[in-house]
Short mmCIF file of C-alpha atoms in Angstrom, two decimals:
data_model
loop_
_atom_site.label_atom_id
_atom_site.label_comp_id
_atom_site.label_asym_id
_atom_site.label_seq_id
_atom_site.Cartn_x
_atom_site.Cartn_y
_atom_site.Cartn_z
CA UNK A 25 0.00 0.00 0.00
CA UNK A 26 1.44 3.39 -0.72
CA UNK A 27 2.21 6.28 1.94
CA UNK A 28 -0.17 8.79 2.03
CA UNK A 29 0.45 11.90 0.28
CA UNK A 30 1.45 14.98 3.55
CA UNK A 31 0.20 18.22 3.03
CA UNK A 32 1.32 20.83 2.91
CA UNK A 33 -1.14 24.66 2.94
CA UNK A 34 1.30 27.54 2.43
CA UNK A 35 1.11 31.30 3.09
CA UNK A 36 -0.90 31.61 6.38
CA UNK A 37 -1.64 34.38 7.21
CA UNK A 38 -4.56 35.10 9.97
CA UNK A 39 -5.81 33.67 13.07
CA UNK A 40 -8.67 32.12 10.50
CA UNK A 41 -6.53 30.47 8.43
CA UNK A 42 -5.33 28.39 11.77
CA UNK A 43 -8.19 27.67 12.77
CA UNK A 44 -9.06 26.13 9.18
CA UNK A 45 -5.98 24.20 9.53
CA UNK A 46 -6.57 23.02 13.36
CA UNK A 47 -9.72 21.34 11.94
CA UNK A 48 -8.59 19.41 8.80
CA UNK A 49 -4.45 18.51 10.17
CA UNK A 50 -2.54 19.10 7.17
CA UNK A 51 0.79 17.49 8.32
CA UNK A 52 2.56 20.77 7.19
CA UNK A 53 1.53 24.61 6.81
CA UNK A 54 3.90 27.67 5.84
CA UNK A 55 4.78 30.80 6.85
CA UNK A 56 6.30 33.15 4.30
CA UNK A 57 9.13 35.44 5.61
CA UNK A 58 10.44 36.08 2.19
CA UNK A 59 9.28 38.96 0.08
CA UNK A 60 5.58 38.15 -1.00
CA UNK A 61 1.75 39.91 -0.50
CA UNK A 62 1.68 36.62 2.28
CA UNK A 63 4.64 37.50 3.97
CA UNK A 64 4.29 38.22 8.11
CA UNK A 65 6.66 39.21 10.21
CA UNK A 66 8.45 37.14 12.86
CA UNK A 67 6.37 38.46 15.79
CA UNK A 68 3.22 37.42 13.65
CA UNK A 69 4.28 33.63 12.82
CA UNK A 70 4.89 33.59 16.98
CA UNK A 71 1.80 34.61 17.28
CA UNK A 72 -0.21 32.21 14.87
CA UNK A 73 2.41 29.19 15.78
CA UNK A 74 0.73 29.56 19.59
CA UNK A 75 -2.76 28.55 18.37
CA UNK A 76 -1.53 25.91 16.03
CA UNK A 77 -2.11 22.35 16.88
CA UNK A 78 1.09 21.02 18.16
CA UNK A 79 1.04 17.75 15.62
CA UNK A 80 1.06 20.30 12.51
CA UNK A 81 4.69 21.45 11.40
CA UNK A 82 5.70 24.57 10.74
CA UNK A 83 7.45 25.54 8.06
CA UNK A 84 9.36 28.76 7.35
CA UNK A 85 9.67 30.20 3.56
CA UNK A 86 12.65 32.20 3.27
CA UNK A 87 15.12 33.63 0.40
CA UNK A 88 18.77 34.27 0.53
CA UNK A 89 18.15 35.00 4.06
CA UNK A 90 21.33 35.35 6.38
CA UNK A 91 22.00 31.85 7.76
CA UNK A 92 22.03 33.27 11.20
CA UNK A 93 18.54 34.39 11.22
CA UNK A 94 17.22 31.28 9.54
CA UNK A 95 18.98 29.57 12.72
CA UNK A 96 17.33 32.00 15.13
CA UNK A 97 13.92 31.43 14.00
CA UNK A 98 14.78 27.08 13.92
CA UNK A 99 16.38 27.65 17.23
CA UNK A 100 13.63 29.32 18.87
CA UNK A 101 10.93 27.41 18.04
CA UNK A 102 9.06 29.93 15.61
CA UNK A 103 9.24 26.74 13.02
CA UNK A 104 10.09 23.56 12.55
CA UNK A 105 11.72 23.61 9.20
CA UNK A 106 12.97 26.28 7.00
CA UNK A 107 12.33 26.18 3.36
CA UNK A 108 14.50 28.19 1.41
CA UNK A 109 13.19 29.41 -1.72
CA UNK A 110 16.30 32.00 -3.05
CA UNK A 111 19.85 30.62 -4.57
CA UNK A 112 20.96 29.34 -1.52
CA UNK A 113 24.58 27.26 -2.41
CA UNK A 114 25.28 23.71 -0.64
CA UNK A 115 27.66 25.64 1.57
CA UNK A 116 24.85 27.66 2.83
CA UNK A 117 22.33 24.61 3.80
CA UNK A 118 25.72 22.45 5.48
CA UNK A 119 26.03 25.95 7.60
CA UNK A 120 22.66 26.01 8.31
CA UNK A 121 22.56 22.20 9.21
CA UNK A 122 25.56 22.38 11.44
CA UNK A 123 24.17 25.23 13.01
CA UNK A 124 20.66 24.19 14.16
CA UNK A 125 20.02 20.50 12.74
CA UNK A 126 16.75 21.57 11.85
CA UNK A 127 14.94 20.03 8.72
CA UNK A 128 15.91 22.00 5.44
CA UNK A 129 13.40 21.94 2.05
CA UNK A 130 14.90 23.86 -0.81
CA UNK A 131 12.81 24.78 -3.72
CA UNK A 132 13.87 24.14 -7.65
CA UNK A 133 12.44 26.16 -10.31
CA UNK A 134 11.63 23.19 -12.76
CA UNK A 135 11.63 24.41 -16.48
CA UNK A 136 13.97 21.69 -18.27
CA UNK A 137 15.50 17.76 -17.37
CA UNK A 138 18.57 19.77 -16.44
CA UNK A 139 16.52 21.58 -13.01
CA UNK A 140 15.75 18.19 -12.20
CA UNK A 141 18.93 16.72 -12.28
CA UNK A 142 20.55 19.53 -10.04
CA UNK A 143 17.34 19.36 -7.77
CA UNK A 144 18.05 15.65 -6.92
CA UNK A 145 21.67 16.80 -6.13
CA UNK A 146 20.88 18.94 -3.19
CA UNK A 147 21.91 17.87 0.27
CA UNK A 148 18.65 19.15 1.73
CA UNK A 149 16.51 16.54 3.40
CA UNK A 150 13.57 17.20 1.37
CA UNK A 151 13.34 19.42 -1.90
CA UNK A 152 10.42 21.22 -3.38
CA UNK A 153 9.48 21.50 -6.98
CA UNK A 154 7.89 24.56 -8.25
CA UNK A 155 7.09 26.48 -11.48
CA UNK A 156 9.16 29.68 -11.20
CA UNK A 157 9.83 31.76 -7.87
CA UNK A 158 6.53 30.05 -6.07
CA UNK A 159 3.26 31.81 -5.44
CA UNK A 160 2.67 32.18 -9.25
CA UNK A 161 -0.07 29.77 -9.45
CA UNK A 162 1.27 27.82 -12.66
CA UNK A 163 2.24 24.18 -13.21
CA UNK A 164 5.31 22.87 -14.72
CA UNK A 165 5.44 19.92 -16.75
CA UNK A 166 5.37 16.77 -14.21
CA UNK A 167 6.39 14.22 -17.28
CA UNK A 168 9.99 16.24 -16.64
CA UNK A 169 9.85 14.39 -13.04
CA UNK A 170 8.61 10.89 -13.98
CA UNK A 171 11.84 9.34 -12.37
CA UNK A 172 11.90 11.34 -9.53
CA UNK A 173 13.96 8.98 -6.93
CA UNK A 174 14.01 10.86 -3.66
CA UNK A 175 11.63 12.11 -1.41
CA UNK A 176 10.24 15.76 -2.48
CA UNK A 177 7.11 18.50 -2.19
CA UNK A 178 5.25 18.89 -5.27
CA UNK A 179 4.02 22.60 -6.14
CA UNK A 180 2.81 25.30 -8.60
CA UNK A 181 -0.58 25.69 -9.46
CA UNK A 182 -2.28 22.70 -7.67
CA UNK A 183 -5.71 23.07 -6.30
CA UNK A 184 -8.84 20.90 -6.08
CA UNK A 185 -9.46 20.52 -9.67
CA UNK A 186 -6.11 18.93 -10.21
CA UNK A 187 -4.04 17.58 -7.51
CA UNK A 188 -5.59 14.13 -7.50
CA UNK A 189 -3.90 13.95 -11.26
CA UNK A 190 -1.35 15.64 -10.03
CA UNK A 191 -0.44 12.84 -7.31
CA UNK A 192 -1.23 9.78 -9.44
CA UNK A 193 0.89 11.31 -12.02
CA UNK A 194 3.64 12.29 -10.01
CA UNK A 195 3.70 10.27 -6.48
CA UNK A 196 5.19 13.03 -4.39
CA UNK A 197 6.15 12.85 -0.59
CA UNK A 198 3.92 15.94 -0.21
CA UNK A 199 2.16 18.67 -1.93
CA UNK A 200 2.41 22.49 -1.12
CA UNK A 201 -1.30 23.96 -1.88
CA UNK A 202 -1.10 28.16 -1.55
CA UNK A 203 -2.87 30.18 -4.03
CA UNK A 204 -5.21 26.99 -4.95
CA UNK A 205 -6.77 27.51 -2.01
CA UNK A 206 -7.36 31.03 -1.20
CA UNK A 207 -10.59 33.35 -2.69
CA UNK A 208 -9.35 36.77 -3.55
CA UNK A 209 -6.17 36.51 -2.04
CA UNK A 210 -6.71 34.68 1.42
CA UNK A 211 -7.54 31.63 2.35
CA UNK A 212 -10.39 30.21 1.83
CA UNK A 213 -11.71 27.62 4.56
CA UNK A 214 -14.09 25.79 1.81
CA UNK A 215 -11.39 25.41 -0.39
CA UNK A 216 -8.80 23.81 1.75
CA UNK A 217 -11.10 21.34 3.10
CA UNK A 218 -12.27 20.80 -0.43
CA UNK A 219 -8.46 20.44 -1.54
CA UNK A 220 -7.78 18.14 1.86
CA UNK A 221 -10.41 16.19 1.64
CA UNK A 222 -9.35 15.18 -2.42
CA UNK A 223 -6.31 14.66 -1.39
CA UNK A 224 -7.32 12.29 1.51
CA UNK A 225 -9.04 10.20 -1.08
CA UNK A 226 -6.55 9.43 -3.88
#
């Protein structure tokens, strides 16, 4: 029997959007501190990570971020893993490792065979496939990650329409829902447990 898909629901925002999240236990939800309409400030995520439910993870989007901050906010307990979305080298994540030992995801642009090839390279426990910078709403072509032989989050565009194709056709470790589930530019309560509950089922 295969693993079920995690979840991930990206970009939180408000004290709503936890509570959406509280309900349906994605196993993952993100907090953008890099340059984006969803990014929050530090004192913010602290905030929202006090009324999240202790079993979700949180994760922290950040890019080309000093390696010392992304340690303070591991360190402290703000998150539990960082996600770095920017052109962060090896050198930077065997820093960050050695510094805090936290969980690392970095993101890959995917465009050609050649992304996916240096995406499977990283040292980073998990890596993320996207279309572009993230947040743009678009797919990229999952036939480029047929072979795909290590764990990673799959993301760009999905939402409830397509991410049961998008799992059967692609049998990620996890898939990172933002702008698929939001109505006007926030979350949207409906749509995440519409997206969850599709996801649930594949």
């Amino acid at each position: 029997m295969e693993e079920q898909t995690r979840i991930k629901i990206c970009g939180l925002t408000r004290l709503e959007d936890i509570d959406a999240v509280n309900e349906l236990k994605p196993e993952y939800v993100g907090f953008v501190f890099a340059k984006s309409r969803r990014q929050i400030t530090k004192e913010h995520a602290v905030t929202l990570r006090r009324y999240l439910d202790p079993e979700i993870q949180a994760v922290g989007v950040f890019a080309n971020e000093l390696p010392a901050i992304v340690a303070g906010y591991l360190e402290e307990g703000v998150i539990d893993l960082a996600q770095l979305h920017g052109n962060e080298s090896e050198e930077y994540i065997h820093s960050l490792r050695f510094r805090t030992g936290g969980e690392l995801i970095k993101a890959f642009s995917i465009k050609t065979r050649e992304d996916v090839e240096k995406a499977k390279k990283s040292s980073a426990d998990y890596i993320l496939l996207d279309h572009g910078k993230g947040g743009t709403g678009e797919s990229f072509d999952w036939s480029l990650i047929r072979n795909m032989d290590r764990p990673y989050f799959l993301a760009g565009g999905l939402n409830a329409e397509n991410v049961e194709q998008a799992i059967l056709q692609t049998h990620p470790f996890a898939v990172d829902i933002s702008s698929g589930v939001e109505t006007d530019g926030v979350k949207d309560p409906k749509k995440i447990t519409e997206c969850i509950r599709r996801i649930r089922h594949v």
